[in-house]
Amino acid sequence: MIEGLEELRLQALGCRACKLCQTRTNVVFGTGNPHAQVMLIGEGPGETEDLQGEPFVGRGGKFLDKMLAHVDLSREKNIYIANMVKCRPPQNRDPEKDEVAACIGYLYRQIGLIKPKIIVCLGRVAACALIDPSFKVTKQHGQFFEKNGILMMGTMHPAALLRNPMYKPAALDDLVKLREKMDQLGLA
Ligand code: URA
């Protein structure tokens, strides 16, 4: 276990810093190997995640796991997955500014404790918050940017891929680029 991560999780489980605490079933803190060198960051829990307390366990999550397996990555082995906000926005709307502001500290502390070498942002919301506010996923996906000593990449959100299957080959290509970068840097 990473020292401090369990304390942070317990703190998040009791969080009442924004209005999403009133409608959540579970806080979705994060899951995967806390010693992973790669973190994947999504937007916020959906209905299944809210019910189960784990990120990306719905239809999009199952598709994400399949794509990860294609490049020999998995949350059990070499990936840690978390979200920008830890509680489900009602009707899966985008998280609001004040909600992100109230929650982002948990993510920053997770990143600080896990110390990933690479962060992959799944979708626009995470990429705009972590890479660049004007990030365009359709144009800039698959490119690496260095920020504070961490390599960051944005790619399509799994739910968007289920809605627009034509982007699936490009998303898979992004994961191949991730795998190549990991191999280049000697990351497991
Ligand atoms: N979408 C996300 O961004 N995160 C999840 O955990 C589930 C769906």
CSV table of C-alpha atoms and ligand atoms in Angstrom, one decimal:
chain,number,residue,atom,x,y,z
A,1,MET,CA,0.0,0.0,0.0
A,2,ILE,CA,1.1,3.6,-0.7
A,3,GLU,CA,1.4,5.5,2.6
A,4,GLY,CA,-1.3,8.1,2.9
A,5,LEU,CA,-3.6,6.7,0.1
A,6,GLU,CA,-5.9,4.9,2.4
A,7,GLU,CA,-6.2,7.9,4.7
A,8,LEU,CA,-7.0,10.0,1.7
A,9,ARG,CA,-9.6,7.5,0.5
A,10,LEU,CA,-11.3,7.5,4.0
A,11,GLN,CA,-11.3,11.3,3.9
A,12,ALA,CA,-13.0,11.3,0.5
A,13,LEU,CA,-15.6,8.8,1.6
A,14,GLY,CA,-16.8,11.3,4.2
A,15,CYS,CA,-16.5,14.3,1.9
A,16,ARG,CA,-19.4,16.9,1.9
A,17,ALA,CA,-17.5,19.7,0.2
A,18,CYS,CA,-20.0,20.1,-2.7
A,19,LYS,CA,-23.7,19.4,-3.5
A,20,LEU,CA,-22.9,16.1,-5.3
A,21,CYS,CA,-22.7,14.5,-1.8
A,22,GLN,CA,-26.5,14.9,-1.5
A,23,THR,CA,-27.3,12.6,-4.4
A,24,ARG,CA,-24.4,10.1,-4.4
A,25,THR,CA,-24.8,6.5,-3.4
A,26,ASN,CA,-21.0,5.9,-3.1
A,27,VAL,CA,-17.9,8.0,-3.4
A,28,VAL,CA,-15.8,6.6,-6.3
A,29,PHE,CA,-12.3,7.2,-5.1
A,30,GLY,CA,-10.2,5.2,-7.6
A,31,THR,CA,-9.0,1.7,-8.2
A,32,GLY,CA,-6.1,-0.3,-9.6
A,33,ASN,CA,-2.5,-0.8,-8.7
A,34,PRO,CA,-1.4,2.1,-6.5
A,35,HIS,CA,2.2,1.3,-7.6
A,36,ALA,CA,1.3,1.8,-11.3
A,37,GLN,CA,3.4,4.1,-13.4
A,38,VAL,CA,0.4,5.1,-15.5
A,39,MET,CA,-2.8,6.7,-14.3
A,40,LEU,CA,-6.0,7.0,-16.3
A,41,ILE,CA,-8.3,9.9,-15.4
A,42,GLY,CA,-11.9,10.1,-16.4
A,43,GLU,CA,-14.6,12.7,-15.8
A,44,GLY,CA,-16.8,11.5,-13.0
A,45,PRO,CA,-18.8,8.4,-12.0
A,46,GLY,CA,-21.9,7.3,-13.9
A,47,GLU,CA,-24.8,5.3,-12.6
A,48,THR,CA,-23.1,1.9,-12.4
A,49,GLU,CA,-20.0,3.5,-10.8
A,50,ASP,CA,-22.1,5.3,-8.2
A,51,LEU,CA,-23.8,2.1,-7.3
A,52,GLN,CA,-20.6,0.0,-7.1
A,53,GLY,CA,-18.2,2.6,-5.8
A,54,GLU,CA,-15.6,1.9,-8.5
A,55,PRO,CA,-14.6,3.9,-11.6
A,56,PHE,CA,-15.4,2.6,-15.1
A,57,VAL,CA,-17.3,-0.5,-14.3
A,58,GLY,CA,-20.3,0.2,-16.6
A,59,ARG,CA,-20.5,-0.5,-20.4
A,60,GLY,CA,-17.8,2.1,-21.2
A,61,GLY,CA,-15.6,0.7,-18.5
A,62,LYS,CA,-15.9,-2.8,-19.8
A,63,PHE,CA,-14.9,-1.5,-23.3
A,64,LEU,CA,-12.0,0.4,-21.7
A,65,ASP,CA,-10.8,-2.8,-20.1
A,66,LYS,CA,-10.9,-4.6,-23.4
A,67,MET,CA,-8.9,-1.9,-25.1
A,68,LEU,CA,-6.3,-1.9,-22.3
A,69,ALA,CA,-6.0,-5.7,-22.5
A,70,HIS,CA,-5.1,-5.3,-26.2
A,71,VAL,CA,-1.9,-3.5,-25.1
A,72,ASP,CA,-1.3,-5.7,-22.1
A,73,LEU,CA,-2.5,-3.2,-19.6
A,74,SER,CA,-5.0,-3.7,-16.8
A,75,ARG,CA,-6.1,-2.1,-13.5
A,76,GLU,CA,-5.1,-5.3,-11.7
A,77,LYS,CA,-1.5,-5.1,-13.0
A,78,ASN,CA,-0.2,-1.8,-14.2
A,79,ILE,CA,-2.8,0.9,-14.2
A,80,TYR,CA,-4.5,3.1,-11.6
A,81,ILE,CA,-7.9,4.7,-12.6
A,82,ALA,CA,-9.5,7.7,-11.0
A,83,ASN,CA,-11.9,10.5,-11.9
A,84,MET,CA,-11.9,14.3,-11.8
A,85,VAL,CA,-14.8,14.3,-9.5
A,86,LYS,CA,-15.5,11.5,-7.1
A,87,CYS,CA,-19.3,11.7,-6.9
A,88,ARG,CA,-21.8,11.2,-9.7
A,89,PRO,CA,-23.2,14.3,-11.3
A,90,PRO,CA,-27.0,13.8,-11.6
A,91,GLN,CA,-28.1,12.5,-15.0
A,92,ASN,CA,-24.4,12.2,-15.9
A,93,ARG,CA,-24.2,15.9,-16.7
A,94,ASP,CA,-20.8,17.5,-16.9
A,95,PRO,CA,-19.4,18.3,-13.4
A,96,GLU,CA,-19.9,22.0,-12.6
A,97,LYS,CA,-17.0,24.4,-12.0
A,98,ASP,CA,-17.6,24.6,-8.2
A,99,GLU,CA,-17.8,20.8,-8.0
A,100,VAL,CA,-14.5,20.3,-9.8
A,101,ALA,CA,-12.9,23.0,-7.7
A,102,ALA,CA,-14.1,21.3,-4.5
A,103,CYS,CA,-12.9,17.9,-5.6
A,104,ILE,CA,-9.8,18.3,-7.6
A,105,GLY,CA,-7.6,18.4,-4.5
A,106,TYR,CA,-8.3,14.7,-4.0
A,107,LEU,CA,-7.1,14.0,-7.5
A,108,TYR,CA,-3.9,16.1,-7.0
A,109,ARG,CA,-3.2,14.3,-3.8
A,110,GLN,CA,-3.8,10.9,-5.4
A,111,ILE,CA,-1.3,11.9,-8.2
A,112,GLY,CA,1.2,13.1,-5.5
A,113,LEU,CA,1.0,9.8,-3.7
A,114,ILE,CA,1.0,7.4,-6.6
A,115,LYS,CA,3.6,9.5,-8.6
A,116,PRO,CA,2.7,8.2,-12.1
A,117,LYS,CA,5.2,8.8,-14.9
A,118,ILE,CA,2.3,9.0,-17.4
A,119,ILE,CA,-1.2,10.3,-17.1
A,120,VAL,CA,-3.8,9.6,-19.8
A,121,CYS,CA,-6.9,11.8,-19.7
A,122,LEU,CA,-10.0,10.1,-20.9
A,123,GLY,CA,-12.1,12.7,-22.7
A,124,ARG,CA,-12.4,16.5,-22.9
A,125,VAL,CA,-13.2,17.4,-19.3
A,126,ALA,CA,-10.1,15.7,-17.9
A,127,ALA,CA,-7.8,16.8,-20.7
A,128,CYS,CA,-8.9,20.4,-20.4
A,129,ALA,CA,-8.4,20.4,-16.7
A,130,LEU,CA,-5.1,18.7,-16.6
A,131,ILE,CA,-3.4,19.4,-19.9
A,132,ASP,CA,-4.7,22.6,-21.4
A,133,PRO,CA,-8.0,24.4,-21.1
A,134,SER,CA,-8.3,24.7,-24.9
A,135,PHE,CA,-7.4,21.0,-25.5
A,136,LYS,CA,-9.2,19.6,-28.5
A,137,VAL,CA,-9.5,15.8,-28.2
A,138,THR,CA,-10.3,15.2,-31.8
A,139,LYS,CA,-7.1,17.1,-32.9
A,140,GLN,CA,-4.6,16.5,-30.1
A,141,HIS,CA,-5.4,12.9,-28.9
A,142,GLY,CA,-2.4,10.6,-28.8
A,143,GLN,CA,0.2,13.4,-28.4
A,144,PHE,CA,2.4,13.6,-25.3
A,145,PHE,CA,2.8,16.8,-23.3
A,146,GLU,CA,5.1,17.2,-20.4
A,147,LYS,CA,3.7,18.9,-17.3
A,148,ASN,CA,5.4,19.1,-13.9
A,149,GLY,CA,7.7,16.1,-14.9
A,150,ILE,CA,4.7,13.9,-15.9
A,151,LEU,CA,3.9,12.9,-19.5
A,152,MET,CA,0.3,13.6,-20.3
A,153,MET,CA,-1.8,12.4,-23.1
A,154,GLY,CA,-5.5,13.0,-23.9
A,155,THR,CA,-7.6,10.4,-25.7
A,156,MET,CA,-11.3,9.8,-26.4
A,157,HIS,CA,-13.6,8.9,-23.6
A,158,PRO,CA,-14.9,5.3,-23.7
A,159,ALA,CA,-18.5,6.4,-23.6
A,160,ALA,CA,-17.8,8.7,-26.6
A,161,LEU,CA,-16.3,5.7,-28.4
A,162,LEU,CA,-19.5,3.6,-27.8
A,163,ARG,CA,-21.5,6.5,-29.2
A,164,ASN,CA,-19.1,7.1,-32.2
A,165,PRO,CA,-17.5,3.8,-33.1
A,166,MET,CA,-15.6,5.4,-36.0
A,167,TYR,CA,-13.1,6.8,-33.4
A,168,LYS,CA,-12.3,3.3,-32.0
A,169,PRO,CA,-9.3,2.6,-34.2
A,170,ALA,CA,-7.7,6.0,-33.4
A,171,ALA,CA,-8.3,5.4,-29.7
A,172,LEU,CA,-6.7,2.0,-29.9
A,173,ASP,CA,-3.8,3.6,-31.7
A,174,ASP,CA,-3.4,6.1,-28.8
A,175,LEU,CA,-3.1,3.1,-26.4
A,176,VAL,CA,-0.5,1.5,-28.7
A,177,LYS,CA,1.4,4.8,-28.5
A,178,LEU,CA,1.1,4.7,-24.7
A,179,ARG,CA,2.4,1.1,-24.6
A,180,GLU,CA,5.3,2.1,-26.9
A,181,LYS,CA,6.2,5.1,-24.6
A,182,MET,CA,6.1,2.8,-21.5
A,183,ASP,CA,8.4,0.3,-23.2
A,184,GLN,CA,10.7,3.1,-24.3
A,185,LEU,CA,10.9,4.4,-20.7
A,186,GLY,CA,11.2,0.9,-19.2
A,187,LEU,CA,7.9,1.2,-17.4
A,188,ALA,CA,6.2,-2.0,-16.5
B,1,URA,N1,-17.2,7.9,-17.0
B,1,URA,C1,-16.2,8.5,-16.4
B,1,URA,O1,-15.6,9.5,-16.8
B,1,URA,N2,-15.7,7.9,-15.3
B,1,URA,C2,-16.3,6.8,-14.8
B,1,URA,O2,-15.8,6.3,-13.8
B,1,URA,C3,-17.4,6.2,-15.5
B,1,URA,C4,-17.8,6.8,-16.6
